[in-house]
Coordinates of C-alpha atoms and ligand atoms in Angstrom, one line a residue:
X1 CA -26.2 -23.5 -15.3
X2 CA -24.2 -25.0 -18.2
X3 CA -23.6 -24.6 -21.9
X4 CA -27.2 -25.6 -22.7
X5 CA -28.6 -22.8 -20.5
X6 CA -30.3 -20.2 -22.6
X7 CA -29.1 -16.7 -21.5
X8 CA -31.4 -13.7 -21.5
X9 CA -29.9 -10.2 -21.7
X10 CA -31.9 -7.2 -20.7
X11 CA -30.6 -4.0 -22.2
X12 CA -28.7 -4.0 -25.5
X13 CA -26.4 -1.0 -24.8
X14 CA -22.6 -1.0 -24.4
X15 CA -22.6 -3.6 -21.6
X16 CA -25.6 -5.7 -22.6
X17 CA -24.4 -6.3 -26.2
X18 CA -20.9 -7.0 -25.0
X19 CA -22.1 -9.6 -22.4
X20 CA -24.4 -11.1 -25.1
X21 CA -21.4 -11.5 -27.3
X22 CA -19.4 -13.3 -24.6
X23 CA -22.3 -15.7 -23.8
X24 CA -22.9 -16.5 -27.5
X25 CA -19.2 -17.0 -28.1
X26 CA -19.2 -19.5 -25.2
X27 CA -21.9 -21.5 -27.0
X28 CA -25.1 -20.3 -25.4
X29 CA -28.3 -19.4 -27.1
X30 CA -28.9 -15.8 -26.2
X31 CA -32.1 -13.8 -26.1
X32 CA -31.5 -10.0 -26.1
X33 CA -34.3 -7.7 -25.0
X34 CA -34.4 -3.9 -25.0
X35 CA -37.3 -1.6 -24.4
X36 CA -36.0 0.7 -27.1
X37 CA -36.5 -1.0 -30.6
X38 CA -33.8 1.3 -32.2
X39 CA -31.3 0.3 -29.6
X40 CA -32.0 -3.4 -30.2
X41 CA -31.6 -3.0 -34.0
X42 CA -28.4 -1.1 -33.5
X43 CA -27.1 -3.9 -31.2
X44 CA -28.0 -6.5 -33.7
X45 CA -26.2 -4.7 -36.5
X46 CA -23.1 -4.0 -34.4
X47 CA -22.9 -7.5 -33.1
X48 CA -23.0 -8.9 -36.6
X49 CA -20.3 -6.4 -37.7
X50 CA -18.1 -7.3 -34.7
X51 CA -18.4 -11.0 -35.2
X52 CA -17.6 -10.6 -38.9
X53 CA -14.5 -8.6 -38.1
X54 CA -13.4 -11.3 -35.6
X55 CA -13.8 -13.9 -38.3
X56 CA -11.8 -11.9 -40.8
X57 CA -9.0 -11.6 -38.2
X58 CA -9.1 -15.4 -37.7
X59 CA -10.3 -15.1 -34.1
X60 CA -13.6 -16.7 -34.8
X61 CA -14.4 -19.8 -36.9
X62 CA -17.8 -18.7 -38.1
X63 CA -19.5 -15.4 -37.4
X64 CA -22.7 -16.8 -38.9
X65 CA -22.8 -19.7 -36.5
X66 CA -22.4 -17.4 -33.4
X67 CA -24.9 -14.9 -34.8
X68 CA -27.3 -17.8 -35.3
X69 CA -27.4 -18.2 -31.5
X70 CA -29.0 -14.8 -31.0
X71 CA -32.6 -13.9 -30.9
X72 CA -33.8 -10.3 -30.4
X73 CA -36.9 -10.0 -28.3
X74 CA -39.7 -7.5 -28.3
X75 CA -40.9 -8.4 -24.8
X76 CA -39.7 -10.1 -21.6
X77 CA -42.2 -13.0 -22.3
X78 CA -39.6 -14.3 -24.8
X79 CA -37.3 -15.0 -21.8
X80 CA -39.6 -18.0 -20.9
X81 CA -37.0 -20.7 -21.7
X82 CA -34.0 -18.9 -20.1
X83 CA -32.0 -20.3 -17.2
X84 CA -30.0 -17.2 -16.6
X85 CA -30.9 -13.5 -17.1
X86 CA -28.3 -10.8 -17.0
X87 CA -29.7 -7.2 -16.7
X88 CA -27.7 -4.3 -18.1
X89 CA -30.1 -1.4 -18.3
X90 CA -30.1 2.2 -17.1
X91 CA -28.5 2.6 -13.6
X92 CA -31.7 3.4 -11.7
X93 CA -32.9 1.3 -8.8
X94 CA -36.6 2.0 -9.4
X95 CA -36.3 0.9 -13.1
X96 CA -34.2 -2.1 -12.3
X97 CA -36.6 -3.2 -9.6
X98 CA -39.7 -3.0 -11.8
X99 CA -37.9 -4.8 -14.6
X100 CA -36.8 -7.6 -12.3
X101 CA -40.3 -8.0 -11.0
X102 CA -41.7 -8.2 -14.5
X103 CA -39.0 -10.7 -15.7
X104 CA -39.5 -12.9 -12.7
X105 CA -43.1 -13.5 -13.9
X106 CA -41.9 -14.5 -17.4
X107 CA -39.3 -17.1 -16.4
X108 CA -39.3 -20.5 -14.7
X109 CA -38.6 -21.0 -11.0
X110 CA -35.0 -22.1 -11.5
X111 CA -34.0 -19.2 -13.6
X112 CA -31.2 -17.2 -12.0
X113 CA -31.5 -13.4 -12.2
X114 CA -28.3 -11.3 -12.3
X115 CA -27.6 -7.6 -12.4
X116 CA -24.6 -5.9 -14.0
X117 CA -25.1 -2.8 -11.9
X118 CA -21.9 -0.9 -11.1
X119 CA -23.1 1.0 -8.0
X120 CA -26.5 -0.2 -6.8
X121 CA -27.0 -2.7 -4.0
X122 CA -27.9 -6.2 -5.3
X123 CA -29.8 -6.7 -2.1
X124 CA -32.2 -3.8 -2.9
X125 CA -32.7 -5.2 -6.5
X126 CA -33.4 -8.7 -5.1
X127 CA -35.9 -7.2 -2.6
X128 CA -38.2 -6.4 -5.5
X129 CA -38.5 -10.1 -6.4
X130 CA -40.8 -12.8 -5.2
X131 CA -37.8 -15.2 -4.9
X132 CA -34.9 -13.0 -4.0
X133 CA -32.7 -16.0 -3.3
X134 CA -32.2 -16.4 -7.0
X135 CA -30.8 -12.9 -7.5
X136 CA -27.1 -12.1 -7.6
X137 CA -24.7 -9.6 -9.2
X138 CA -22.5 -10.4 -12.2
X139 CA -20.4 -7.2 -12.7
X140 CA -18.6 -7.2 -16.0
X141 CA -16.2 -4.5 -17.1
X142 CA -16.3 -2.4 -20.2
X143 CA -15.8 -3.6 -22.9
X144 CA -17.1 -6.9 -21.7
X145 CA -15.6 -9.1 -24.5
X146 CA -12.1 -7.8 -23.8
X147 CA -12.0 -7.3 -20.0
X148 CA -11.1 -10.4 -18.1
X149 CA -12.7 -9.8 -14.8
X150 CA -16.2 -10.5 -13.5
X151 CA -17.2 -9.7 -9.9
X152 CA -19.7 -12.2 -8.6
X153 CA -21.8 -10.6 -5.9
X154 CA -24.2 -12.5 -3.6
X155 CA -26.9 -10.3 -2.0
X156 CA -27.8 -11.1 1.6
X157 CA -30.8 -13.0 0.3
X158 CA -28.9 -15.0 -2.4
X159 CA -28.9 -18.8 -2.0
X160 CA -25.2 -19.4 -1.4
X161 CA -25.4 -22.6 -3.4
X162 CA -25.7 -20.5 -6.6
X163 CA -22.3 -18.8 -6.2
X164 CA -19.9 -21.7 -7.1
X165 CA -22.0 -22.4 -10.2
X166 CA -22.0 -18.7 -11.2
X167 CA -18.3 -18.5 -10.8
X168 CA -17.7 -21.7 -12.8
X169 CA -19.9 -20.4 -15.6
X170 CA -18.0 -17.2 -15.8
X171 CA -14.8 -19.2 -16.0
X172 CA -16.3 -21.3 -18.8
X173 CA -17.0 -17.9 -20.6
X174 CA -13.2 -17.3 -20.4
X175 CA -13.5 -14.8 -17.5
X176 CA -11.6 -14.6 -14.2
X177 CA -14.3 -14.5 -11.5
X178 CA -13.9 -13.1 -8.0
X179 CA -16.4 -13.0 -5.2
X180 CA -17.3 -9.6 -3.7
X181 CA -19.5 -8.6 -0.8
X182 CA -22.5 -6.5 -1.7
X183 CA -21.1 -3.2 -0.6
X184 CA -20.7 0.1 -2.7
X185 CA -18.3 -0.3 -5.6
X186 CA -17.9 -4.0 -4.9
X187 CA -14.1 -4.6 -5.2
X188 CA -12.6 -2.6 -8.2
X189 CA -14.8 0.5 -8.1
X190 CA -14.1 0.8 -4.4
X191 CA -10.4 0.0 -4.1
X192 CA -9.5 2.1 -7.2
X193 CA -11.1 5.3 -5.9
X194 CA -7.9 6.9 -4.6
X195 CA -6.2 6.4 -8.0
X196 CA -8.5 9.2 -9.2
X197 CA -9.3 10.9 -5.9
X198 CA -5.8 11.4 -4.5
X199 CA -4.5 12.4 -7.9
X200 CA -7.3 15.1 -8.1
X201 CA -6.4 16.2 -4.6
X202 CA -2.7 16.6 -5.5
X203 CA -3.7 18.6 -8.6
X204 CA -6.2 20.8 -6.7
X205 CA -3.6 21.6 -4.1
X206 CA -1.2 22.6 -6.8
X207 CA 1.5 20.1 -5.8
X208 CA 1.8 19.2 -9.5
X209 CA 0.0 19.7 -12.8
X210 CA -2.0 16.8 -14.4
X211 CA 0.6 16.0 -17.0
X212 CA 3.2 15.6 -14.3
X213 CA 0.9 13.4 -12.1
X214 CA 0.1 11.2 -15.2
X215 CA 3.8 11.0 -15.9
X216 CA 4.6 10.0 -12.3
X217 CA 1.9 7.3 -12.2
X218 CA 2.9 5.7 -15.5
X219 CA 6.7 6.2 -15.6
X220 CA 7.5 5.7 -11.9
X221 CA 4.4 3.7 -10.8
X222 CA 4.2 1.5 -13.9
X223 CA 0.4 2.1 -14.4
X224 CA -0.8 1.8 -18.0
X225 CA -2.5 5.2 -18.0
X226 CA -2.2 8.1 -15.7
X227 CA -5.3 9.1 -13.7
X228 CA -6.2 12.2 -15.7
X229 CA -5.8 10.4 -19.1
X230 CA -7.8 7.5 -17.7
X231 CA -10.6 9.7 -16.3
X232 CA -10.8 11.4 -19.7
X233 CA -10.9 8.0 -21.3
X234 CA -13.7 6.6 -19.1
X235 CA -15.7 9.9 -19.3
X236 CA -16.5 12.2 -16.5
X237 CA -20.2 11.4 -16.8
X238 CA -19.3 7.8 -15.7
X239 CA -16.2 8.3 -13.5
X240 CA -17.5 11.3 -11.5
X241 CA -20.9 9.7 -11.1
X242 CA -19.3 6.5 -9.8
X243 CA -17.2 8.5 -7.3
X244 CA -20.2 10.5 -6.2
X245 CA -22.4 7.4 -5.8
X246 CA -19.7 5.5 -3.8
X247 CA -19.2 8.6 -1.6
X248 CA -23.0 8.9 -0.8
X249 CA -23.3 5.1 -0.4
X250 CA -20.6 5.1 2.2
X251 CA -22.6 7.6 4.3
X252 CA -20.3 10.5 3.1
X253 CA -17.0 9.0 4.2
X254 CA -14.4 11.7 3.4
X255 CA -12.1 9.0 1.9
X256 CA -14.3 9.0 -1.2
X257 CA -15.1 12.7 -1.4
X258 CA -15.4 13.8 -5.1
X259 CA -13.4 16.8 -6.4
X260 CA -14.7 20.1 -7.8
X261 CA -12.1 19.9 -10.5
X262 CA -13.9 16.9 -12.0
X263 CA -17.4 18.1 -11.2
X264 CA -16.9 21.3 -13.1
X265 CA -15.8 19.4 -16.2
X266 CA -19.0 17.4 -16.0
X267 CA -21.0 20.6 -15.6
X268 CA -19.3 22.1 -18.7
X269 CA -20.0 19.0 -20.7
X270 CA -16.2 18.4 -21.0
X271 CA -16.7 14.7 -20.7
X272 CA -13.3 13.6 -21.9
X273 CA -12.1 12.0 -25.0
X274 CA -15.7 11.4 -26.3
X275 CA -16.6 15.1 -26.3
X276 CA -13.2 16.2 -27.5
X277 CA -12.3 17.9 -24.2
X278 CA -11.8 16.9 -20.6
X279 CA -8.8 17.5 -18.5
X280 CA -6.9 17.5 -21.8
X281 CA -7.9 19.0 -25.1
X282 CA -8.3 16.4 -27.8
X283 CA -9.1 18.8 -30.6
X284 CA -6.7 18.2 -33.5
X285 CA -3.7 20.4 -33.3
X286 CA -4.2 21.3 -29.6
X287 CA -1.0 21.3 -27.6
X288 CA -0.7 18.7 -24.9
X289 CA 0.8 20.0 -21.7
X290 CA 4.2 18.5 -20.9
X291 CA 5.1 17.0 -17.6
X292 CA 7.9 18.3 -15.3
X293 CA 10.0 15.2 -15.1
X294 CA 11.3 15.7 -11.6
X295 CA 12.1 12.3 -10.1
X296 CA 11.8 13.5 -6.5
X297 CA 8.4 15.1 -7.1
X298 CA 7.3 12.2 -9.2
X299 CA 8.2 9.7 -6.5
X300 CA 6.3 11.8 -3.8
X301 CA 3.2 11.9 -6.0
X302 CA 3.3 8.2 -6.8
X303 CA 3.9 7.1 -3.2
X304 CA 1.1 9.2 -1.9
X305 CA -1.4 7.8 -4.4
X306 CA -0.1 4.3 -3.8
X307 CA -0.3 4.5 0.0
X308 CA -3.9 5.5 -0.4
X309 CA -4.6 2.6 -2.8
X310 CA -2.9 0.1 -0.5
X311 CA -4.9 1.5 2.5
X312 CA -8.1 0.9 0.6
X313 CA -7.2 -2.6 -0.3
X314 CA -6.1 -3.4 3.3
X315 CA -9.4 -1.9 4.6
X316 CA -11.4 -4.0 2.1
X317 CA -9.6 -7.1 3.3
X318 CA -10.2 -6.1 6.9
X319 CA -13.9 -5.7 6.3
X320 CA -14.1 -9.1 4.4
X321 CA -15.2 -7.5 1.1
X322 CA -13.2 -10.2 -0.6
X323 CA -10.3 -12.6 0.0
X324 CA -6.7 -11.4 -0.3
X325 CA -6.3 -13.5 -3.5
X326 CA -9.5 -12.0 -5.1
X327 CA -8.5 -8.5 -4.2
X328 CA -5.2 -9.0 -6.0
X329 CA -6.8 -10.6 -9.0
X330 CA -9.5 -7.9 -9.2
X331 CA -7.0 -5.1 -9.4
X332 CA -4.6 -6.7 -11.7
X333 CA -7.2 -8.2 -14.1
X334 CA -10.0 -5.7 -13.7
X335 CA -8.1 -2.5 -14.0
X336 CA -4.7 -3.9 -15.1
X337 CA -2.7 -2.6 -12.2
X338 CA 1.0 -3.6 -12.6
X339 CA 0.9 -5.4 -9.2
X340 CA -1.6 -6.4 -6.6
X341 CA -1.9 -3.7 -4.0
X342 CA -1.3 -6.1 -1.1
X343 CA 1.8 -7.5 -2.7
X344 CA 2.9 -3.9 -3.3
X345 CA 2.4 -3.3 0.4
X346 CA 4.5 -6.4 1.3
X347 CA 7.3 -5.1 -1.0
X348 CA 7.3 -1.7 0.6
X349 CA 6.7 -3.0 4.1
X350 CA 3.5 -2.2 5.9
X351 CA 5.5 0.1 8.2
X352 CA 6.5 2.4 5.3
X353 CA 2.9 2.6 4.1
X354 CA 1.6 3.3 7.6
X355 CA 4.2 6.0 8.1
X356 CA 3.1 7.8 4.9
X357 CA -0.5 7.6 5.9
X358 CA 0.1 8.8 9.4
X359 CA 2.2 11.6 8.1
X360 CA -0.6 12.7 5.8
X361 CA -3.1 12.4 8.7
X362 CA -1.0 14.4 11.1
X363 CA -0.5 17.1 8.5
X364 CA -4.1 17.4 7.3
X365 CA -6.0 16.3 10.3
X366 CA -8.6 14.8 7.9
X367 CA -10.3 11.5 8.3
X368 CA -9.6 10.9 4.6
X369 CA -6.1 9.8 5.6
X370 CA -6.9 7.5 8.5
X371 CA -4.9 4.3 8.2
X372 CA -6.7 0.9 8.1
X373 CA -6.5 -1.0 11.4
X374 CA -5.3 -4.0 9.5
X375 CA -2.4 -2.0 8.1
X376 CA -1.5 -0.9 11.6
X377 CA -1.6 -4.5 12.8
X378 CA 0.5 -5.7 9.9
X379 CA 3.1 -3.0 10.6
X380 CA 3.1 -3.8 14.3
X381 CA 3.6 -7.5 13.7
X382 CA 5.9 -7.0 10.8
X383 CA 3.6 -9.2 8.7
X384 CA 3.1 -9.8 5.0
X385 CA -0.3 -10.0 3.3
X386 CA 0.5 -12.6 0.5
Ligands
LIG401 N1 -20.6 1.4 -19.2 C1 -19.8 0.9 -18.3 O1 -18.6 1.2 -18.3 C2 -20.3 -0.1 -17.3 C3 -19.4 -1.0 -16.8 C4 -19.9 -2.0 -15.9 C5 -21.3 -2.0 -15.6 N2 -22.1 -1.0 -16.1 C6 -23.6 -1.1 -15.8 O2 -24.3 -1.7 -16.8 C7 -25.6 -1.2 -17.0 C8 -25.8 -0.7 -18.4 O3 -24.8 0.2 -18.7 P1 -24.5 0.6 -20.2 O4 -23.2 1.5 -20.2 O5 -24.5 -0.6 -21.1 O6 -25.8 1.5 -20.6 P2 -26.3 1.9 -22.0 O7 -27.0 3.2 -21.8 O8 -25.3 1.8 -23.1 O9 -27.4 0.8 -22.3 C9 -28.6 0.7 -21.6 C10 -29.7 0.0 -22.4 O10 -30.8 -0.3 -21.6 C11 -32.0 0.0 -22.3 N3 -33.0 0.1 -21.3 C12 -33.2 1.2 -20.5 N4 -34.3 1.0 -19.7 C13 -34.8 -0.3 -20.0 C14 -35.8 -1.0 -19.6 N5 -36.6 -0.6 -18.6 N6 -36.1 -2.2 -20.1 C15 -35.3 -2.7 -21.1 N7 -34.2 -2.0 -21.6 C16 -34.0 -0.8 -21.0 C17 -31.7 1.2 -23.1 O11 -32.5 1.3 -24.2 C18 -30.2 1.0 -23.5 O12 -30.1 0.4 -24.8 C19 -25.7 -0.1 -15.9 O13 -26.3 -0.7 -14.7 C20 -24.2 0.2 -15.6 O14 -24.0 0.7 -14.3 C21 -21.7 -0.1 -17.0

């Protein structure tokens, strides 16, 4: 795969059109296909408008030139000349499997097939193909043109020789690529779960209100957005569903258990910013709750969430989900954490982190708070991660 590779995109929604823009911007001819003609027309119009805006801002030499690299296809047969296909359609395994099987018939033998799935197993998508060794995951973040990270995910069937080329191509597209094992949530959507989950737990217990938790995580923790503001921003239809899928995919491991406080919002249709109401009320003139700026409480909140995040990163490293370097890159570039979680652990000392987790475990007697064996080993040996 190189600059001359024609890239096919399946699905012209939020992710598909964003990825198409990234590929065209990197110089590729791009064929975009969507089963919904209206969605395809909408994507064509919005891509043209976005490129025009970038040109006006001086960020793009010629919108027309980049737009000229696109073609919008009515059927998968138009993928015939493609060397790489990236699928970004509805998050349903049965639909993805049938689309992969159909696309495989339309492309040449050397064409690489990638899925942008957030939560499905790449292995199960690959299993629907005649040549599963050419299937892998390329997980972009939303919005794809702005977010730096791409997780490259080999399925168990993937020809390992494809991976360095895929990583290199993503880097040529201006992305930072990390390699993740094909396990639920890959790196970011797995390791970040406690940022939401533990914040929700603290809120449900009544230890603090959401404004105070958000204040603690931003002001004391240095995160760009607090968990409740961020969940409202992502939308509960996306964030809750990812949590629930990860929970189920991990055979109901209590570490990933969803919270009723968020489920009820979803049931009420209070999806967050986009629907005008989520944890917060975004209707004009509505009063925003104010935090209790208590440093002692804020530090307790922040350290509890951080200990859970660090534990998740340590466990991911222990289970070889990714290298330590890729784990750090994924969390700092993919979700803009102020520091890599392993480096944060080194700064605290693994013993402090372990003490916090063991304290929670002893208090609650819940498996949710079990410390990673790796963290225990690090603390015992007084070792650093990075
Ligand atoms: N939205 C995110 O934040 C995000 C981030 C990373 C990954 N993802 C993943 O990317 C994928 C797409 O998400 P999205 O947010 O862009 O969805 P979306 O709903 O915005 O777009 C999906 C598009 O796929 C089209 N489509 C549906 N079934 C199709 C089929 N059988 N053949 C061709 N086109 C079909 C729809 O018409 C729609 O235009 C999902 O797998 C999702 O998990 C989403």
